[in-house]
Amino acid sequence: MLKDFFIVGIGSFFGGGTRFLVSKVIQSWTFLSFPFGTFAVNIIGCFLIGLFSGMSYGGSLMSPSTKLILTTGFCGGFTTFSTFMNESSSLLKDGNFFYLSLYVFGSLFVGLIAVLAGNQLSKILSL
């Protein structure tokens, strides 16, 4: 249990740091109030967790410890539900219903597609 705790912690450290960098860079590319940075990291994270989870199904491509550091650790630290909700709340408070709808429904729909795409890629890679 303690070993797994540290494995997840290490993955979370790198995932959170990477989230900060990727989100800031992407957000700096736009002048709109739409939260592109968080949207992008959450979609990328969905793709990665689909890929990593798919790679671990058969057990031959990824050890349990590797799956733990990449999915629960890195992807858990890289993606952010609380920031997604906070930014959604800000869009609501600002009365920006178009961006709010686009952000919430886009995140859910594109996120699900990204998980499925990552999972499909893992199947292709395991052939």
Tab-separated table of C-alpha atoms in Angstrom:
chain	number	residue	atom	x	y	z
A	1	MET	CA	0.000	0.000	0.000
A	2	LEU	CA	2.766	2.475	0.877
A	3	LYS	CA	4.619	1.641	-2.352
A	4	ASP	CA	1.451	2.332	-4.364
A	5	PHE	CA	0.953	5.592	-2.472
A	6	PHE	CA	4.389	6.822	-3.561
A	7	ILE	CA	3.911	5.578	-7.117
A	8	VAL	CA	0.671	7.573	-7.424
A	9	GLY	CA	2.317	10.592	-5.749
A	10	ILE	CA	5.196	10.635	-8.203
A	11	GLY	CA	2.832	10.337	-11.161
A	12	SER	CA	0.603	13.089	-9.740
A	13	PHE	CA	3.567	15.397	-9.273
A	14	PHE	CA	4.563	15.120	-12.921
A	15	GLY	CA	0.958	15.180	-14.138
A	16	GLY	CA	0.132	18.343	-12.180
A	17	GLY	CA	3.289	20.099	-13.319
A	18	THR	CA	2.659	19.143	-16.911
A	19	ARG	CA	-0.962	20.310	-16.616
A	20	PHE	CA	0.186	23.714	-15.385
A	21	LEU	CA	2.619	24.159	-18.291
A	22	VAL	CA	0.373	22.838	-21.065
A	23	SER	CA	-2.677	24.751	-19.827
A	24	LYS	CA	-0.806	28.053	-19.552
A	25	VAL	CA	0.800	27.715	-22.984
A	26	ILE	CA	-2.476	26.844	-24.694
A	27	GLN	CA	-4.420	29.576	-22.884
A	28	SER	CA	-1.788	32.152	-23.882
A	29	TRP	CA	-2.553	31.439	-27.548
A	30	THR	CA	-6.077	32.868	-27.266
A	31	PHE	CA	-7.739	36.118	-26.326
A	32	LEU	CA	-11.203	34.593	-25.768
A	33	SER	CA	-12.701	33.995	-22.338
A	34	PHE	CA	-13.205	30.323	-23.232
A	35	PRO	CA	-10.987	28.136	-20.994
A	36	PHE	CA	-9.068	26.428	-23.805
A	37	GLY	CA	-6.157	25.452	-21.531
A	38	THR	CA	-8.212	23.362	-19.130
A	39	PHE	CA	-10.342	22.002	-21.960
A	40	ALA	CA	-7.207	20.835	-23.799
A	41	VAL	CA	-5.542	19.155	-20.814
A	42	ASN	CA	-8.753	17.367	-19.906
A	43	ILE	CA	-9.235	16.070	-23.462
A	44	ILE	CA	-5.567	15.058	-23.764
A	45	GLY	CA	-5.855	13.364	-20.367
A	46	CYS	CA	-8.969	11.466	-21.514
A	47	PHE	CA	-7.091	10.226	-24.557
A	48	LEU	CA	-4.088	9.191	-22.463
A	49	ILE	CA	-6.121	7.358	-19.828
A	50	GLY	CA	-7.968	5.509	-22.594
A	51	LEU	CA	-4.642	4.576	-24.161
A	52	PHE	CA	-3.000	3.518	-20.885
A	53	SER	CA	-6.047	1.594	-19.681
A	54	GLY	CA	-6.346	-0.186	-22.999
A	55	MET	CA	-2.687	-1.132	-22.888
A	56	SER	CA	-3.178	-2.759	-19.497
A	57	TYR	CA	-6.220	-4.923	-20.380
A	58	GLY	CA	-4.265	-7.942	-21.512
A	59	GLY	CA	-1.611	-7.410	-18.877
A	60	SER	CA	1.209	-7.955	-21.347
A	61	LEU	CA	1.908	-4.338	-22.341
A	62	MET	CA	1.907	-2.727	-18.908
A	63	SER	CA	2.635	-3.836	-15.352
A	64	PRO	CA	0.180	-2.938	-12.556
A	65	SER	CA	2.674	-0.424	-11.122
A	66	THR	CA	3.133	1.249	-14.506
A	67	LYS	CA	-0.642	1.440	-14.959
A	68	LEU	CA	-0.970	2.990	-11.495
A	69	ILE	CA	1.670	5.679	-12.083
A	70	LEU	CA	0.295	6.558	-15.535
A	71	THR	CA	-3.485	6.423	-14.922
A	72	THR	CA	-4.187	7.262	-11.283
A	73	GLY	CA	-0.959	9.222	-10.872
A	74	PHE	CA	-0.101	11.117	-14.045
A	75	CYS	CA	-3.569	11.340	-15.645
A	76	GLY	CA	-5.164	12.066	-12.271
A	77	GLY	CA	-2.727	14.927	-11.707
A	78	PHE	CA	-2.844	16.107	-15.309
A	79	THR	CA	-6.625	16.415	-15.621
A	80	THR	CA	-8.703	18.599	-13.363
A	81	PHE	CA	-12.394	18.295	-12.626
A	82	SER	CA	-12.398	20.994	-9.955
A	83	THR	CA	-10.908	23.598	-12.303
A	84	PHE	CA	-13.391	22.541	-14.984
A	85	MET	CA	-16.255	23.142	-12.541
A	86	ASN	CA	-14.804	26.434	-11.294
A	87	GLU	CA	-14.368	27.758	-14.833
A	88	SER	CA	-17.891	26.597	-15.695
A	89	SER	CA	-19.171	28.483	-12.664
A	90	SER	CA	-17.328	31.621	-13.785
A	91	LEU	CA	-18.849	31.402	-17.258
A	92	LEU	CA	-22.274	31.024	-15.661
A	93	LYS	CA	-21.732	34.016	-13.345
A	94	ASP	CA	-20.592	36.095	-16.331
A	95	GLY	CA	-23.754	35.139	-18.195
A	96	ASN	CA	-21.730	33.584	-20.988
A	97	PHE	CA	-24.185	30.771	-21.667
A	98	PHE	CA	-22.851	29.977	-25.122
A	99	TYR	CA	-19.302	29.308	-23.867
A	100	LEU	CA	-20.693	27.534	-20.792
A	101	SER	CA	-22.716	25.150	-22.968
A	102	LEU	CA	-19.843	24.654	-25.378
A	103	TYR	CA	-17.418	23.973	-22.517
A	104	VAL	CA	-19.578	21.564	-20.524
A	105	PHE	CA	-21.064	19.563	-23.380
A	106	GLY	CA	-17.885	19.747	-25.449
A	107	SER	CA	-15.809	18.486	-22.532
A	108	LEU	CA	-18.130	15.548	-21.944
A	109	PHE	CA	-18.602	14.590	-25.587
A	110	VAL	CA	-15.054	15.167	-26.826
A	111	GLY	CA	-13.659	13.636	-23.618
A	112	LEU	CA	-15.598	10.432	-24.171
A	113	ILE	CA	-14.503	10.301	-27.813
A	114	ALA	CA	-10.892	10.848	-26.696
A	115	VAL	CA	-11.057	7.950	-24.191
A	116	LEU	CA	-12.478	5.681	-26.876
A	117	ALA	CA	-9.836	6.824	-29.398
A	118	GLY	CA	-7.042	6.154	-26.915
A	119	ASN	CA	-8.481	2.748	-26.203
A	120	GLN	CA	-8.671	1.941	-29.927
A	121	LEU	CA	-5.077	3.060	-30.424
A	122	SER	CA	-3.959	0.741	-27.643
A	123	LYS	CA	-5.638	-2.156	-29.468
A	124	ILE	CA	-3.821	-1.246	-32.686
A	125	LEU	CA	-0.499	-0.997	-30.863
A	126	SER	CA	-0.967	-4.399	-29.249
A	127	LEU	CA	-1.393	-6.228	-32.580
